[in-house]
Amino acid sequence: MKGANIYVVGAVCRDSSHCSRGRALVLCRRCLKCFPSLSTDAACKNRPLDLIFIVDSSRSVRPEEFEKVKIFLSKMIDTLDVGEGTTRVAVMNYASTVKIEFPLRTYFDKASMKEAVSHIEPLSAGTMTGLAIQTAMDEVFTEEMGTRPATFNIPKVVIVVTDGRPQDQVQDVAEKARTAGIEIYAIGVDRADMQSLRIMASEPLDKHVFYVETYGVIEKLTSQFRDTFCAVNVCALGAHDCEQICVSNSGSYLCDCYEGYALNPDKRTCSAVDTCAPGRHDCDQICMRNNGSYVCDCYEGYTLNSDRKTCSPMDMCAPGRHDCAQVCLNNDGSYSCDCYEGYTLNADKKTCSAVDMCEPGRHDCEQVCVRDDLSYTCDCYQGYTLNPDKKTCSRAITSSLVTTEESCKCEAIAALQDSVTSHLEALSTKHILFLI
């Protein structure tokens, strides 16, 4: 999208020069006289400043004259682009003492600022200009009081308004302020000492020292300060050739592009960029282009975290996330199925079937395996007994049980047998002797 172009139809300027149809860029400056709207605030904004007005309210400044000073301050405020991000304004009032009426951090709109100026009262004693500049350095040009950090490169400016000669040493203080990067403008009124104004002001003196004969005409200086602080907004005039965005830059401009576009080497036109190209995004897993920008997503089995960039594995075994019949096992963003003991996973990798625990290789019984629901027990063949390990078998030892009564009979029979045996042995011995 081109920046706003301003076209003018052929017309004769007040100085008789001719304005032709075309961009404002090709218009001569004289043609602005024909079209006052081209020289409004839209085309000329003061550059951002941290600006302090230091006004003399010593006894030599009569009350009605001090009112003129306040009118000058209000008109100056009207010419400034006041705001928190543009020009910040502070006002200090001094005589033999110094009063900070409001620092840079207090007001960011013109109405409130002008209202505060209207209530300023003169101090009416002495002219301690050096003390006022020193106070500005020490107490107002600080970040706590609203001065922006040095990294922002915002100019620090002081405008001193006085009608007398300083009653303290202003030269050293002013030099210190200038060395610190503070630009000083000095406005002298009526009886002001011109040498003192030159001592305190920044170089070049012809741009920083002003003099008016009376407070009644001081407000006429506002137009000069407006021109001094003005930065022509080329972008507002349409005097640029940027394809998308024009950025005003101290009387010139730079081109920029919308998000999702990159400035081409010609520094004017823009091309869409691959926002998902390596290094252009901060997605943890998946980058998806989205209308000049991008959104992040995650692989299957992962969920996008609250930062909308990183991913975490989801619990795939949570109820409703899997189709395993018995056992679900999480597996780095996915899952696999398994079965309880005594079951085996079917070919579909989801369901389970009971297994024959007495099949060869599934049990450790030495002789006989007996199925027992989803488990088994061991047994032995006839003539064998199961060992304590409940797995192996040993041959059985048979024995007859003898009662006590039978035991007595056995002992009697044994005794009788012994007695008979003894008699037979004795008879045998006698028979042998007889034969001899």
Tab-separated table of C-alpha atoms in Angstrom:
chain	number	residue	atom	x	y	z
A	1	MET	CA	0.000	0.000	0.000
A	2	LYS	CA	1.503	3.343	-1.061
A	3	GLY	CA	1.688	6.172	1.431
A	4	ALA	CA	-0.942	8.863	1.052
A	5	ASN	CA	-0.216	10.891	-2.085
A	6	ILE	CA	-1.254	14.544	-2.227
A	7	TYR	CA	-2.304	15.708	-5.652
A	8	VAL	CA	-2.973	19.323	-6.655
A	9	VAL	CA	-4.771	20.395	-9.779
A	10	GLY	CA	-3.138	23.105	-11.882
A	11	ALA	CA	-3.412	26.407	-10.084
A	12	VAL	CA	-1.612	29.697	-9.905
A	13	CYS	CA	0.241	30.448	-6.706
A	14	ARG	CA	-0.012	33.747	-4.957
A	15	ASP	CA	3.474	34.581	-6.202
A	16	SER	CA	2.297	33.794	-9.810
A	17	SER	CA	4.222	30.518	-9.993
A	18	HIS	CA	2.275	27.580	-11.399
A	19	CYS	CA	1.529	24.353	-9.530
A	20	SER	CA	1.083	21.258	-11.662
A	21	ARG	CA	-0.632	17.959	-10.901
A	22	GLY	CA	1.745	15.565	-9.229
A	23	ARG	CA	3.088	14.274	-5.978
A	24	ALA	CA	3.878	16.739	-3.250
A	25	LEU	CA	7.498	15.705	-3.740
A	26	VAL	CA	7.671	17.646	-6.992
A	27	LEU	CA	5.901	20.732	-5.698
A	28	CYS	CA	8.007	23.809	-5.228
A	29	ARG	CA	7.967	25.238	-1.684
A	30	ARG	CA	6.180	28.327	-3.018
A	31	CYS	CA	3.155	26.194	-3.876
A	32	LEU	CA	2.552	25.588	-0.194
A	33	LYS	CA	1.302	29.167	-0.087
A	34	CYS	CA	-1.562	28.110	-2.346
A	35	PHE	CA	-2.447	25.177	-0.129
A	36	PRO	CA	-1.988	26.035	3.560
A	37	SER	CA	-3.059	22.520	4.573
A	38	LEU	CA	0.274	21.239	3.282
A	39	SER	CA	2.097	23.206	5.981
A	40	THR	CA	-0.054	22.204	8.972
A	41	ASP	CA	0.999	20.162	11.971
A	42	ALA	CA	0.462	17.030	9.893
A	43	ALA	CA	3.431	18.018	7.739
A	44	CYS	CA	5.639	19.511	10.447
A	45	LYS	CA	6.070	17.829	13.827
A	46	ASN	CA	8.775	18.853	16.229
A	47	ARG	CA	11.301	16.151	16.895
A	48	PRO	CA	10.981	14.469	20.324
A	49	LEU	CA	12.605	16.523	23.080
A	50	ASP	CA	13.073	16.566	26.826
A	51	LEU	CA	12.498	20.304	27.180
A	52	ILE	CA	12.780	22.521	30.279
A	53	PHE	CA	11.622	26.141	30.390
A	54	ILE	CA	13.504	28.145	33.030
A	55	VAL	CA	11.733	31.489	33.597
A	56	ASP	CA	12.997	34.447	35.566
A	57	SER	CA	10.415	35.806	38.045
A	58	SER	CA	12.688	38.131	39.960
A	59	ARG	CA	11.580	41.476	41.322
A	60	SER	CA	12.395	43.238	38.046
A	61	VAL	CA	9.663	41.275	36.267
A	62	ARG	CA	6.397	43.064	36.960
A	63	PRO	CA	3.272	40.924	37.523
A	64	GLU	CA	1.706	41.904	34.201
A	65	GLU	CA	4.995	41.080	32.455
A	66	PHE	CA	5.101	37.679	34.131
A	67	GLU	CA	1.619	37.039	32.750
A	68	LYS	CA	3.067	37.671	29.275
A	69	VAL	CA	5.734	35.065	30.012
A	70	LYS	CA	3.025	32.541	30.880
A	71	ILE	CA	1.229	33.332	27.624
A	72	PHE	CA	4.498	32.731	25.786
A	73	LEU	CA	4.899	29.355	27.545
A	74	SER	CA	1.347	28.350	26.615
A	75	LYS	CA	1.837	29.295	22.978
A	76	MET	CA	5.130	27.399	22.908
A	77	ILE	CA	3.377	24.338	24.318
A	78	ASP	CA	0.790	24.641	21.529
A	79	THR	CA	3.540	24.384	18.905
A	80	LEU	CA	5.045	21.239	20.443
A	81	ASP	CA	4.135	17.632	19.780
A	82	VAL	CA	3.545	16.938	23.469
A	83	GLY	CA	3.263	13.360	24.670
A	84	GLU	CA	4.913	10.626	26.717
A	85	GLY	CA	6.605	9.222	23.603
A	86	THR	CA	7.208	12.568	21.866
A	87	THR	CA	8.128	15.857	23.585
A	88	ARG	CA	8.088	16.045	27.368
A	89	VAL	CA	8.024	19.465	29.034
A	90	ALA	CA	9.060	20.748	32.461
A	91	VAL	CA	8.820	24.305	33.835
A	92	MET	CA	11.113	25.855	36.441
A	93	ASN	CA	10.618	29.226	38.099
A	94	TYR	CA	13.556	31.074	39.652
A	95	ALA	CA	14.640	34.212	41.393
A	96	SER	CA	17.008	33.969	44.395
A	97	THR	CA	15.594	30.466	44.885
A	98	VAL	CA	14.494	27.830	42.398
A	99	LYS	CA	11.100	26.148	42.195
A	100	ILE	CA	10.321	23.177	39.973
A	101	GLU	CA	6.749	23.939	38.905
A	102	PHE	CA	6.382	20.509	37.268
A	103	PRO	CA	8.971	17.968	36.032
A	104	LEU	CA	9.068	16.067	32.747
A	105	ARG	CA	7.106	13.128	34.103
A	106	THR	CA	3.998	15.040	35.219
A	107	TYR	CA	1.979	16.047	32.149
A	108	PHE	CA	1.706	14.413	28.727
A	109	ASP	CA	-1.153	16.496	27.304
A	110	LYS	CA	-1.218	20.169	26.389
A	111	ALA	CA	-4.401	21.073	28.265
A	112	SER	CA	-3.121	19.902	31.654
A	113	MET	CA	0.250	21.473	31.030
A	114	LYS	CA	-1.209	24.872	30.114
A	115	GLU	CA	-3.533	24.733	33.112
A	116	ALA	CA	-0.501	24.212	35.386
A	117	VAL	CA	1.331	27.124	33.711
A	118	SER	CA	-1.610	29.452	34.354
A	119	HIS	CA	-1.235	28.914	38.114
A	120	ILE	CA	2.498	29.740	38.332
A	121	GLU	CA	3.237	32.656	40.688
A	122	PRO	CA	6.384	34.861	40.573
A	123	LEU	CA	8.991	34.473	43.313
A	124	SER	CA	10.028	38.151	43.177
A	125	ALA	CA	13.578	38.204	44.568
A	126	GLY	CA	17.077	37.888	43.050
A	127	THR	CA	18.310	36.404	39.735
A	128	MET	CA	20.193	33.151	40.416
A	129	THR	CA	20.375	31.894	36.819
A	130	GLY	CA	23.368	29.615	37.470
A	131	LEU	CA	21.561	27.952	40.367
A	132	ALA	CA	18.527	27.371	38.141
A	133	ILE	CA	20.602	25.659	35.408
A	134	GLN	CA	22.405	23.565	38.024
A	135	THR	CA	19.067	22.478	39.521
A	136	ALA	CA	17.855	21.497	36.063
A	137	MET	CA	20.891	19.223	35.657
A	138	ASP	CA	20.782	17.712	39.141
A	139	GLU	CA	17.056	17.366	39.808
A	140	VAL	CA	15.063	17.528	36.557
A	141	PHE	CA	17.218	15.881	33.905
A	142	THR	CA	17.029	12.555	35.745
A	143	GLU	CA	15.178	9.368	34.839
A	144	GLU	CA	13.319	9.544	38.165
A	145	MET	CA	11.870	12.912	37.117
A	146	GLY	CA	10.929	11.768	33.608
A	147	THR	CA	14.053	12.223	31.499
A	148	ARG	CA	14.419	9.363	29.052
A	149	PRO	CA	17.553	7.167	29.135
A	150	ALA	CA	20.560	8.158	27.035
A	151	THR	CA	19.996	5.086	24.851
A	152	PHE	CA	16.818	6.755	23.531
A	153	ASN	CA	18.911	9.583	22.001
A	154	ILE	CA	16.307	12.195	22.954
A	155	PRO	CA	17.817	15.738	22.894
A	156	LYS	CA	17.876	17.598	26.220
A	157	VAL	CA	16.961	21.253	25.712
A	158	VAL	CA	16.758	24.249	28.077
A	159	ILE	CA	15.129	27.596	27.210
A	160	VAL	CA	16.048	30.338	29.682
A	161	VAL	CA	13.894	33.511	29.775
A	162	THR	CA	15.363	36.427	31.747
A	163	ASP	CA	15.331	40.199	31.819
A	164	GLY	CA	18.374	40.815	33.995
A	165	ARG	CA	21.966	39.989	34.814
A	166	PRO	CA	22.699	36.753	36.719
A	167	GLN	CA	23.683	37.331	40.332
A	168	ASP	CA	25.733	34.132	40.487
A	169	GLN	CA	28.412	32.426	38.403
A	170	VAL	CA	26.578	31.176	35.348
A	171	GLN	CA	29.502	30.573	32.981
A	172	ASP	CA	30.925	27.412	34.595
A	173	VAL	CA	27.507	25.912	35.217
A	174	ALA	CA	26.368	26.549	31.645
A	175	GLU	CA	29.574	25.068	30.264
A	176	LYS	CA	29.095	21.972	32.399
A	177	ALA	CA	25.513	21.638	31.126
A	178	ARG	CA	26.589	21.951	27.499
A	179	THR	CA	29.345	19.380	28.058
A	180	ALA	CA	26.675	17.035	29.444
A	181	GLY	CA	24.833	17.312	26.126
A	182	ILE	CA	22.236	19.890	27.134
A	183	GLU	CA	21.370	22.422	24.424
A	184	ILE	CA	20.715	25.889	25.893
A	185	TYR	CA	18.651	28.657	24.297
A	186	ALA	CA	18.759	32.092	25.979
A	187	ILE	CA	15.977	34.669	25.586
A	188	GLY	CA	16.715	38.159	26.837
A	189	VAL	CA	14.000	40.731	27.477
A	190	ASP	CA	14.353	44.504	27.866
A	191	ARG	CA	17.233	45.033	30.361
A	192	ALA	CA	18.771	41.591	29.903
A	193	ASP	CA	22.570	41.430	29.793
A	194	MET	CA	23.470	40.214	26.296
A	195	GLN	CA	26.948	39.108	27.338
A	196	SER	CA	25.429	36.810	29.978
A	197	LEU	CA	23.052	35.388	27.390
A	198	ARG	CA	25.967	34.553	25.076
A	199	ILE	CA	27.927	32.965	27.932
A	200	MET	CA	25.151	30.541	28.794
A	201	ALA	CA	23.828	29.716	25.286
A	202	SER	CA	24.976	26.893	23.015
A	203	GLU	CA	26.753	27.415	19.702
A	204	PRO	CA	26.068	28.745	17.154
A	205	LEU	CA	25.034	31.807	19.106
A	206	ASP	CA	22.993	33.316	16.275
A	207	LYS	CA	20.707	30.259	16.503
A	208	HIS	CA	20.552	30.097	20.308
A	209	VAL	CA	20.412	33.703	21.554
A	210	PHE	CA	17.219	35.746	21.179
A	211	TYR	CA	16.318	39.257	22.311
A	212	VAL	CA	13.009	41.119	22.489
A	213	GLU	CA	12.518	44.647	23.713
A	214	THR	CA	9.468	43.955	25.865
A	215	TYR	CA	7.528	41.061	27.296
A	216	GLY	CA	4.639	42.239	25.157
A	217	VAL	CA	6.261	40.839	22.004
A	218	ILE	CA	7.928	37.739	23.449
A	219	GLU	CA	5.191	35.466	22.137
A	220	LYS	CA	6.326	36.328	18.601
A	221	LEU	CA	9.342	34.094	19.233
A	222	THR	CA	7.118	31.022	19.143
A	223	SER	CA	7.228	30.860	15.334
A	224	GLN	CA	11.033	30.971	15.376
A	225	PHE	CA	11.222	28.132	17.891
A	226	ARG	CA	8.641	26.235	15.888
A	227	ASP	CA	10.900	26.425	12.830
A	228	THR	CA	13.893	25.481	14.955
A	229	PHE	CA	12.271	22.385	16.441
A	230	CYS	CA	10.268	21.461	13.361
A	231	ALA	CA	11.022	18.251	11.503
A	232	VAL	CA	9.168	18.148	8.191
A	233	ASN	CA	7.042	15.034	8.118
A	234	VAL	CA	7.737	13.829	4.593
A	235	CYS	CA	5.510	10.818	5.207
A	236	ALA	CA	2.516	13.008	6.051
A	237	LEU	CA	3.071	14.993	2.866
A	238	GLY	CA	3.111	11.811	0.805
A	239	ALA	CA	6.512	12.831	-0.536
A	240	HIS	CA	7.932	9.325	-0.508
A	241	ASP	CA	7.987	6.161	-2.606
A	242	CYS	CA	7.637	3.525	0.120
A	243	GLU	CA	5.447	0.620	-0.905
A	244	GLN	CA	4.064	-0.136	2.553
A	245	ILE	CA	5.259	1.944	5.531
A	246	CYS	CA	6.929	5.343	5.602
A	247	VAL	CA	8.862	6.294	8.743
A	248	SER	CA	9.612	9.996	9.180
A	249	ASN	CA	13.247	10.611	10.141
A	250	SER	CA	14.355	14.188	10.895
A	251	GLY	CA	13.137	15.766	7.693
A	252	SER	CA	13.749	12.664	5.655
A	253	TYR	CA	12.205	9.204	5.730
A	254	LEU	CA	12.872	5.487	5.744
A	255	CYS	CA	10.747	2.714	4.297
A	256	ASP	CA	9.564	-0.290	6.251
A	257	CYS	CA	7.239	-3.227	5.683
A	258	TYR	CA	4.265	-4.832	7.384
A	259	GLU	CA	4.820	-7.830	9.607
A	260	GLY	CA	5.480	-10.865	7.441
A	261	TYR	CA	7.179	-8.814	4.728
A	262	ALA	CA	10.818	-7.873	4.205
A	263	LEU	CA	12.304	-4.750	2.657
A	264	ASN	CA	13.855	-5.442	-0.728
A	265	PRO	CA	17.384	-4.259	-1.636
A	266	ASP	CA	15.886	-1.158	-3.296
A	267	LYS	CA	14.871	-0.052	0.248
A	268	ARG	CA	11.408	0.872	-1.053
A	269	THR	CA	9.421	-2.221	-1.975
A	270	CYS	CA	8.492	-5.245	0.129
A	271	SER	CA	8.258	-8.986	-0.416
A	272	ALA	CA	6.437	-11.581	1.632
A	273	VAL	CA	8.800	-13.644	3.751
A	274	ASP	CA	8.595	-17.303	4.653
A	275	THR	CA	7.888	-16.787	8.316
A	276	CYS	CA	8.476	-20.485	8.904
A	277	ALA	CA	11.956	-20.494	7.397
A	278	PRO	CA	14.708	-21.604	9.835
A	279	GLY	CA	15.634	-18.785	12.168
A	280	ARG	CA	12.416	-16.818	11.575
A	281	HIS	CA	10.223	-18.593	14.112
A	282	ASP	CA	10.508	-20.066	17.603
A	283	CYS	CA	8.175	-23.057	17.265
A	284	ASP	CA	9.359	-26.175	19.058
A	285	GLN	CA	8.021	-28.643	16.486
A	286	ILE	CA	5.752	-27.413	13.677
A	287	CYS	CA	5.532	-23.896	12.179
A	288	MET	CA	2.504	-23.004	10.057
A	289	ARG	CA	2.379	-19.804	7.987
A	290	ASN	CA	-0.615	-17.636	8.790
A	291	ASN	CA	-1.344	-14.465	6.822
A	292	GLY	CA	2.121	-12.954	6.960
A	293	SER	CA	2.824	-14.399	10.383
A	294	TYR	CA	2.883	-17.927	11.800
A	295	VAL	CA	1.397	-20.179	14.446
A	296	CYS	CA	2.977	-23.168	16.144
A	297	ASP	CA	1.661	-26.720	16.311
A	298	CYS	CA	2.885	-30.094	17.585
A	299	TYR	CA	3.433	-33.605	16.264
A	300	GLU	CA	0.820	-36.271	16.897
A	301	GLY	CA	1.017	-37.361	20.499
A	302	TYR	CA	2.157	-33.926	21.714
A	303	THR	CA	0.185	-30.938	22.943
A	304	LEU	CA	0.991	-27.209	22.602
A	305	ASN	CA	2.007	-25.560	25.874
A	306	SER	CA	0.539	-22.282	27.150
A	307	ASP	CA	3.466	-20.326	25.637
A	308	ARG	CA	2.042	-21.342	22.210
A	309	LYS	CA	5.551	-22.336	21.126
A	310	THR	CA	6.778	-25.449	22.906
A	311	CYS	CA	5.247	-28.940	23.028
A	312	SER	CA	4.892	-31.617	25.703
A	313	PRO	CA	4.118	-35.329	25.241
A	314	MET	CA	0.507	-36.097	26.045
A	315	ASP	CA	-0.485	-39.142	28.150
A	316	MET	CA	-1.552	-41.414	25.323
A	317	CYS	CA	-2.670	-44.025	27.833
A	318	ALA	CA	-5.221	-41.741	29.471
A	319	PRO	CA	-8.800	-43.068	29.238
A	320	GLY	CA	-10.225	-42.440	25.800
A	321	ARG	CA	-6.846	-41.906	24.093
A	322	HIS	CA	-6.045	-45.578	23.271
A	323	ASP	CA	-7.754	-48.792	22.136
A	324	CYS	CA	-5.739	-51.390	24.044
A	325	ALA	CA	-7.872	-54.247	25.434
A	326	GLN	CA	-5.791	-54.776	28.572
A	327	VAL	CA	-2.478	-52.894	29.071
A	328	CYS	CA	-1.414	-49.508	27.506
A	329	LEU	CA	2.277	-48.502	27.499
A	330	ASN	CA	3.309	-44.832	26.901
A	331	ASN	CA	6.018	-44.568	24.258
A	332	ASP	CA	7.372	-41.007	23.600
A	333	GLY	CA	4.196	-39.387	22.359
A	334	SER	CA	2.666	-42.648	21.167
A	335	TYR	CA	1.662	-45.945	22.810
A	336	SER	CA	1.740	-49.726	22.423
A	337	CYS	CA	-0.558	-52.441	23.801
A	338	ASP	CA	0.303	-55.384	26.008
A	339	CYS	CA	-1.598	-58.119	27.875
A	340	TYR	CA	-1.928	-59.434	31.404
A	341	GLU	CA	0.025	-62.503	32.447
A	342	GLY	CA	-1.595	-65.576	30.956
A	343	TYR	CA	-2.724	-63.718	27.847
A	344	THR	CA	-1.025	-63.076	24.521
A	345	LEU	CA	-1.349	-60.070	22.166
A	346	ASN	CA	-3.297	-60.825	19.039
A	347	ALA	CA	-2.212	-59.943	15.512
A	348	ASP	CA	-4.179	-56.657	15.657
A	349	LYS	CA	-1.744	-55.477	18.380
A	350	LYS	CA	-4.688	-54.360	20.504
A	351	THR	CA	-6.698	-57.315	21.804
A	352	CYS	CA	-5.568	-60.274	23.922
A	353	SER	CA	-6.315	-64.022	24.083
A	354	ALA	CA	-5.781	-66.461	26.975
A	355	VAL	CA	-2.782	-68.772	26.499
A	356	ASP	CA	-2.429	-72.586	27.322
A	357	MET	CA	0.005	-72.350	30.188
A	358	CYS	CA	0.758	-76.083	29.898
A	359	GLU	CA	2.020	-75.831	26.346
A	360	PRO	CA	5.648	-76.944	25.944
A	361	GLY	CA	7.962	-74.146	26.863
A	362	ARG	CA	5.410	-72.232	28.976
A	363	HIS	CA	5.850	-74.207	32.238
A	364	ASP	CA	8.634	-75.773	34.295
A	365	CYS	CA	6.910	-78.936	35.569
A	366	GLU	CA	9.156	-82.020	35.404
A	367	GLN	CA	6.387	-84.526	34.749
A	368	VAL	CA	2.761	-83.400	34.739
A	369	CYS	CA	1.378	-79.793	34.095
A	370	VAL	CA	-2.152	-79.145	35.327
A	371	ARG	CA	-3.942	-75.994	33.979
A	372	ASP	CA	-5.416	-73.794	36.697
A	373	ASP	CA	-7.428	-70.932	35.147
A	374	LEU	CA	-4.707	-68.551	33.861
A	375	SER	CA	-1.887	-70.357	35.682
A	376	TYR	CA	-0.824	-73.987	36.298
A	377	THR	CA	0.350	-76.487	38.960
A	378	CYS	CA	2.736	-79.420	38.678
A	379	ASP	CA	2.070	-83.109	39.502
A	380	CYS	CA	3.900	-86.451	39.156
A	381	TYR	CA	3.362	-89.852	37.590
A	382	GLN	CA	2.139	-92.787	39.708
A	383	GLY	CA	4.936	-94.063	41.886
A	384	TYR	CA	6.493	-90.591	42.194
A	385	THR	CA	5.975	-87.790	44.660
A	386	LEU	CA	6.214	-83.952	44.132
A	387	ASN	CA	9.263	-82.397	45.727
A	388	PRO	CA	9.049	-79.273	47.936
A	389	ASP	CA	9.941	-77.046	44.952
A	390	LYS	CA	6.504	-77.988	43.524
A	391	LYS	CA	8.119	-78.697	40.173
A	392	THR	CA	10.283	-81.835	40.282
A	393	CYS	CA	9.371	-85.429	41.269
A	394	SER	CA	11.100	-88.299	43.217
A	395	ARG	CA	10.365	-92.076	43.194
A	396	ALA	CA	8.050	-93.140	46.065
A	397	ILE	CA	9.404	-95.547	48.896
A	398	THR	CA	6.732	-98.172	49.981
A	399	SER	CA	6.589	-99.427	53.588
A	400	SER	CA	4.031	-101.322	55.716
A	401	LEU	CA	2.850	-99.889	58.919
A	402	VAL	CA	3.099	-102.296	61.959
A	403	THR	CA	0.820	-101.919	64.995
A	404	THR	CA	2.050	-102.278	68.580
A	405	GLU	CA	0.184	-105.554	69.033
A	406	GLU	CA	1.710	-107.004	65.865
A	407	SER	CA	5.097	-105.830	67.022
A	408	CYS	CA	4.779	-107.906	70.249
A	409	LYS	CA	3.762	-110.936	68.263
A	410	CYS	CA	6.754	-110.526	66.078
A	411	GLU	CA	9.066	-110.376	69.054
A	412	ALA	CA	7.515	-113.609	70.502
A	413	ILE	CA	7.855	-115.403	67.199
A	414	ALA	CA	11.425	-114.248	66.912
A	415	ALA	CA	12.186	-115.522	70.394
A	416	LEU	CA	10.574	-118.899	69.617
A	417	GLN	CA	12.566	-119.121	66.414
A	418	ASP	CA	15.740	-118.446	68.327
A	419	SER	CA	14.871	-121.166	70.882
A	420	VAL	CA	14.082	-123.774	68.190
A	421	THR	CA	17.252	-122.905	66.371
A	422	SER	CA	19.279	-123.426	69.555
A	423	HIS	CA	17.711	-126.915	70.236
A	424	LEU	CA	18.335	-127.993	66.660
A	425	GLU	CA	21.938	-126.982	66.895
A	426	ALA	CA	22.284	-128.939	70.183
A	427	LEU	CA	20.743	-132.129	68.708
A	428	SER	CA	22.961	-131.882	65.692
A	429	THR	CA	25.994	-131.747	67.913
A	430	LYS	CA	24.966	-134.865	69.888
A	431	HIS	CA	24.306	-136.833	66.704
A	432	ILE	CA	27.738	-136.090	65.442
A	433	LEU	CA	29.326	-137.258	68.683
A	434	PHE	CA	27.301	-140.551	68.628
A	435	LEU	CA	28.563	-141.362	65.179
A	436	ILE	CA	32.069	-140.915	66.323
